[in-house]
PDB file of C-alpha atoms in Angstrom:
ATOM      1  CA  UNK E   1      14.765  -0.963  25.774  1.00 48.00           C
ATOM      2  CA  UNK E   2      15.527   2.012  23.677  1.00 50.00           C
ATOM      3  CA  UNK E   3      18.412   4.210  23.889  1.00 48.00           C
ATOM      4  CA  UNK E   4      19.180   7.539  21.962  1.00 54.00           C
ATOM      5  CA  UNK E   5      22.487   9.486  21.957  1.00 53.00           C
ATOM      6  CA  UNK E   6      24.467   7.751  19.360  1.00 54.00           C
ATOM      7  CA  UNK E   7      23.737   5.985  16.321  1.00 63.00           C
ATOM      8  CA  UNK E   8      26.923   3.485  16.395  1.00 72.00           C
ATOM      9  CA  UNK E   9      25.483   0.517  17.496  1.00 77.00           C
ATOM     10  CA  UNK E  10      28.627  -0.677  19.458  1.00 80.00           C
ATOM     11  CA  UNK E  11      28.148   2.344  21.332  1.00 82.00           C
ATOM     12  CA  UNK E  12      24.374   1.618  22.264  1.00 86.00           C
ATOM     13  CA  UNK E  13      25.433  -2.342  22.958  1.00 89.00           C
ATOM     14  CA  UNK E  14      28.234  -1.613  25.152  1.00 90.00           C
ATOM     15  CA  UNK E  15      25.551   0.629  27.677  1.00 91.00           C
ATOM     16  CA  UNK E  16      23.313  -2.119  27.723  1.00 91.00           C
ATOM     17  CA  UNK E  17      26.240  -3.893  28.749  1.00 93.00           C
ATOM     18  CA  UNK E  18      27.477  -2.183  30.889  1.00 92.00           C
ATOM     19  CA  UNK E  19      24.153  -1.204  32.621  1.00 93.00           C
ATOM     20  CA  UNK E  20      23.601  -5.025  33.034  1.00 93.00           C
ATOM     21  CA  UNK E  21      27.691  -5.685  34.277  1.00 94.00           C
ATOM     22  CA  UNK E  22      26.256  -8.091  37.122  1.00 95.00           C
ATOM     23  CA  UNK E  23      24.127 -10.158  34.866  1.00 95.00           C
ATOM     24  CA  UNK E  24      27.524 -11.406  32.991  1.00 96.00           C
ATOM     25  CA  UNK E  25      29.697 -12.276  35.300  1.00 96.00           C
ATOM     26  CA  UNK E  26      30.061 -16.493  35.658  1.00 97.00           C
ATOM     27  CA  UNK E  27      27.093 -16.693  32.473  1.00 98.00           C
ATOM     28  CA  UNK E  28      27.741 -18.650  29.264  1.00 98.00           C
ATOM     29  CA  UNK E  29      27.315 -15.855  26.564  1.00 98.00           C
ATOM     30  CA  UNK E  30      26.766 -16.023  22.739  1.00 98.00           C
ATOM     31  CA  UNK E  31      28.422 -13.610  20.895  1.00 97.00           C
ATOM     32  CA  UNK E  32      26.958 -14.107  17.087  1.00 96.00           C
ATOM     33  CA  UNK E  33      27.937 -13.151  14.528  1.00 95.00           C
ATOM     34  CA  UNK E  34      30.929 -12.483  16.572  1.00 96.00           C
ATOM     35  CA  UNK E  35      33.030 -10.483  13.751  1.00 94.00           C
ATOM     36  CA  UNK E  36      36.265  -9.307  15.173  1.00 96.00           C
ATOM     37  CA  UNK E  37      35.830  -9.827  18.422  1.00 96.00           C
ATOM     38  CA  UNK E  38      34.960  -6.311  19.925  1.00 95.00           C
ATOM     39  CA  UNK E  39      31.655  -7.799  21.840  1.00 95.00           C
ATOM     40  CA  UNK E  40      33.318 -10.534  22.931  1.00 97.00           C
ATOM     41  CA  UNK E  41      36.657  -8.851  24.452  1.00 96.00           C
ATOM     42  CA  UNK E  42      33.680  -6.535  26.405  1.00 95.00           C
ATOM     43  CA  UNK E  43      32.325  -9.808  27.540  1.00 96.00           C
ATOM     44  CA  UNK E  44      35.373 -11.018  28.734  1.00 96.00           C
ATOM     45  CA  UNK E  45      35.985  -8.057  31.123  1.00 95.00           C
ATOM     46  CA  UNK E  46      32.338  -8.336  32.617  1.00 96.00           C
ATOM     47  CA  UNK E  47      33.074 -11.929  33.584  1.00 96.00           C
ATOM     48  CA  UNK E  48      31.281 -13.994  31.223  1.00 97.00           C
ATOM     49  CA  UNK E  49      32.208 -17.320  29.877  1.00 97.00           C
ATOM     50  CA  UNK E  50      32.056 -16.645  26.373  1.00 97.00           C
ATOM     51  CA  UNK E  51      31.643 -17.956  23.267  1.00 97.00           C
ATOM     52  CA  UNK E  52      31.922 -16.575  19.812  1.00 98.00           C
ATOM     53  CA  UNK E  53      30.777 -17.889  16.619  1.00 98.00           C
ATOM     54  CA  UNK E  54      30.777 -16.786  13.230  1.00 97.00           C
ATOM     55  CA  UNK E  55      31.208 -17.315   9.415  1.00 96.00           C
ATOM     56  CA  UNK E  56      34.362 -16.148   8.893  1.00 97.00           C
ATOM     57  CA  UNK E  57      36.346 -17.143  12.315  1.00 97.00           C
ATOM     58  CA  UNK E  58      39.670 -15.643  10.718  1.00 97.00           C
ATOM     59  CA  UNK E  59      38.488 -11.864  11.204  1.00 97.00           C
ATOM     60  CA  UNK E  60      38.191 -12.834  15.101  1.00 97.00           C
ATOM     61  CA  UNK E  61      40.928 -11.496  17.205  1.00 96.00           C
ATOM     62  CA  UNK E  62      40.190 -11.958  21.149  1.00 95.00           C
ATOM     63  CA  UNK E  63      42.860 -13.794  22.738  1.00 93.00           C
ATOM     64  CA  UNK E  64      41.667 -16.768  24.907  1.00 90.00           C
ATOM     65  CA  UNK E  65      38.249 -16.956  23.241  1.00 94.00           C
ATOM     66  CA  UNK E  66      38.038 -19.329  20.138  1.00 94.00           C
ATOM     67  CA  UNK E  67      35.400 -18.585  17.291  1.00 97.00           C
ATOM     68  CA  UNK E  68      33.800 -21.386  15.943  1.00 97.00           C
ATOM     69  CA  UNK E  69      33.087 -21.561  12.501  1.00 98.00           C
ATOM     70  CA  UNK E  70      29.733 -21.250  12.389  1.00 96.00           C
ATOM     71  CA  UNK E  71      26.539 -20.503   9.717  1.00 95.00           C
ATOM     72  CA  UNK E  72      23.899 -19.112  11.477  1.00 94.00           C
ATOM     73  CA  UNK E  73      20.992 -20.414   8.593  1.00 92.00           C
ATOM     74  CA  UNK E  74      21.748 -23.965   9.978  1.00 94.00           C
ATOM     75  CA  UNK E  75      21.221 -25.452  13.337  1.00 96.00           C
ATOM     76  CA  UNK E  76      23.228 -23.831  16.636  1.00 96.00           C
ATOM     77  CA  UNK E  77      26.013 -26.138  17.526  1.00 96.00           C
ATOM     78  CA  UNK E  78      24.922 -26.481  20.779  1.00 97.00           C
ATOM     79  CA  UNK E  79      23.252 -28.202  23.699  1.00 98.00           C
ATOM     80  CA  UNK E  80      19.481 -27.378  24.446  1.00 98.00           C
ATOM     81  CA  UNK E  81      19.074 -24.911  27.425  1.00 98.00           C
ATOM     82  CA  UNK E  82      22.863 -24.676  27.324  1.00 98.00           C
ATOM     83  CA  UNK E  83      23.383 -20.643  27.239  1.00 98.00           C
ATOM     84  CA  UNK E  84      22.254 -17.819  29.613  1.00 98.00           C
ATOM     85  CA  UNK E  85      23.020 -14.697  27.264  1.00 98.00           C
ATOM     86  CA  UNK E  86      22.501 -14.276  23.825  1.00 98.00           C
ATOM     87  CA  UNK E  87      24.266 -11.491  21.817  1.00 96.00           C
ATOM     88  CA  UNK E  88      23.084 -11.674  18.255  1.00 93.00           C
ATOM     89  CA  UNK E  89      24.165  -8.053  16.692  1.00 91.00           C
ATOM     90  CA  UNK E  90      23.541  -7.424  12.874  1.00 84.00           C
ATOM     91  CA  UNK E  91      22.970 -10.771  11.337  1.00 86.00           C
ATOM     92  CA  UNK E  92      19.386 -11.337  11.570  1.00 84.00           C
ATOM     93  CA  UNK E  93      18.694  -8.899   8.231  1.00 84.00           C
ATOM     94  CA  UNK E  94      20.955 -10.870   6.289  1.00 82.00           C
ATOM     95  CA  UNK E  95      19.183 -14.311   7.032  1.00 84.00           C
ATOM     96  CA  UNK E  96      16.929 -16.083   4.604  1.00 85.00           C
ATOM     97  CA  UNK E  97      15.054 -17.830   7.648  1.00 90.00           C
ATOM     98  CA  UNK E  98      14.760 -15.746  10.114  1.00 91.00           C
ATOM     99  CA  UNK E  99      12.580 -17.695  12.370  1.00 91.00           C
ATOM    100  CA  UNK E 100      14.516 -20.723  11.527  1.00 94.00           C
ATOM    101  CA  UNK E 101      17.211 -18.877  13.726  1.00 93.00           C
ATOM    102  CA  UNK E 102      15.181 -17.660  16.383  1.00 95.00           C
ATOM    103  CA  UNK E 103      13.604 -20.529  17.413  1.00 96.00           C
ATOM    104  CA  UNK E 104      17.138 -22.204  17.520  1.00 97.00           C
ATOM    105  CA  UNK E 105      18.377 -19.145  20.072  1.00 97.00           C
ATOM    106  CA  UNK E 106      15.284 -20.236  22.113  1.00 97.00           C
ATOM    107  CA  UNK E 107      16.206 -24.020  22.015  1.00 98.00           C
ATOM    108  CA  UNK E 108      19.426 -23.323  23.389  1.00 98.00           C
ATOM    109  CA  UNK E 109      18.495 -20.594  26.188  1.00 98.00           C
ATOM    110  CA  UNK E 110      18.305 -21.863  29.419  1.00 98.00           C
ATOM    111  CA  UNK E 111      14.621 -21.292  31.115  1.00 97.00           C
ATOM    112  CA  UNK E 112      15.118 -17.551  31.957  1.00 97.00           C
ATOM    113  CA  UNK E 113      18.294 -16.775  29.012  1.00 97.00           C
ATOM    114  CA  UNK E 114      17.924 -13.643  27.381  1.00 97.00           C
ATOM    115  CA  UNK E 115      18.694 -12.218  24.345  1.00 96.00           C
ATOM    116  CA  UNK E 116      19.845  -9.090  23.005  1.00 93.00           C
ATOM    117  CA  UNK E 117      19.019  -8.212  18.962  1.00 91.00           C
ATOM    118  CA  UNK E 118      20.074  -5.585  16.795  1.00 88.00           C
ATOM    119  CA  UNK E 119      19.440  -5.167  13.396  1.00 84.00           C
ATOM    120  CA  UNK E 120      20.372  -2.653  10.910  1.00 77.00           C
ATOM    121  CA  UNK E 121      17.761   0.145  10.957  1.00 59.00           C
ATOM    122  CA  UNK E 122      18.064   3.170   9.375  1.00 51.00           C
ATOM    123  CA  UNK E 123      16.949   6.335  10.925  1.00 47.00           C
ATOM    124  CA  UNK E 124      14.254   8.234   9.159  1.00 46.00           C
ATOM    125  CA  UNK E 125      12.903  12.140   9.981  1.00 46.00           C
ATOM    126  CA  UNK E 126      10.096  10.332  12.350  1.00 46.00           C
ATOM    127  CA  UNK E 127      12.815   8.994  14.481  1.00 44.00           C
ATOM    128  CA  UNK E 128      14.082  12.162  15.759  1.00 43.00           C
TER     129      UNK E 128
END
């Protein structure tokens, strides 16, 4: 899926969001790296049972979610097919194994999860 109009990537998350509002609601979703807790307050309001995890749980600031402390080089603390969303927003890039990482999002999908992936990607003249 590829959206144009802004180049904030909040901006472009929170459509896909929002376009997929139903898909949230009553769904245990990952919000990594979860930063300060913007994704995750969005999360809350579509219904989903979320959880947030992150290096540096002190910069998190969602009331009624807790961030786990959390490096995403080493293994997900969590139960195989355990998760039906994953939100994994600019943290890939700075990842020495990056397939390390995905195969651990697939471990923990359920059969059917998804996952949404941004990355930092700069635009160039061809873009446009």
């Amino acid at each position: 899926m590829y959206w144009r109009g802004s180049n904030n990537i909040k901006d472009l998350l929170f459509r896909v969001l929002d376009a997929k509002a139903a898909e949230f609601k009553g769904k245990v979703v990952i919000d990594m790296p979860a930063g300060n807790g913007v994704t995750s307050a969005r999360l809350l309001e579509l219904g989903a049972d979320v959880r947030a995890l992150d290096l540096f749980p002190e910069f998190f600031k969602v009331p009624g979610v807790i961030c786990e402390k959390v490096d995403l080089g080493d293994r997900l603390p969590l139960a195989d097919s355990s998760v039906d969303w994953i939100i994994f927003q600019e943290g890939i890039e700075h990842l020495q194994d990056q397939l390390k990482i995905l195969r651990d999002c697939v471990r923990v999908l359920k059969p059917g999860g998804r996952m949404i992936l941004t990355t930092d990607h700069p635009t160039t003249a061809s873009d446009t």
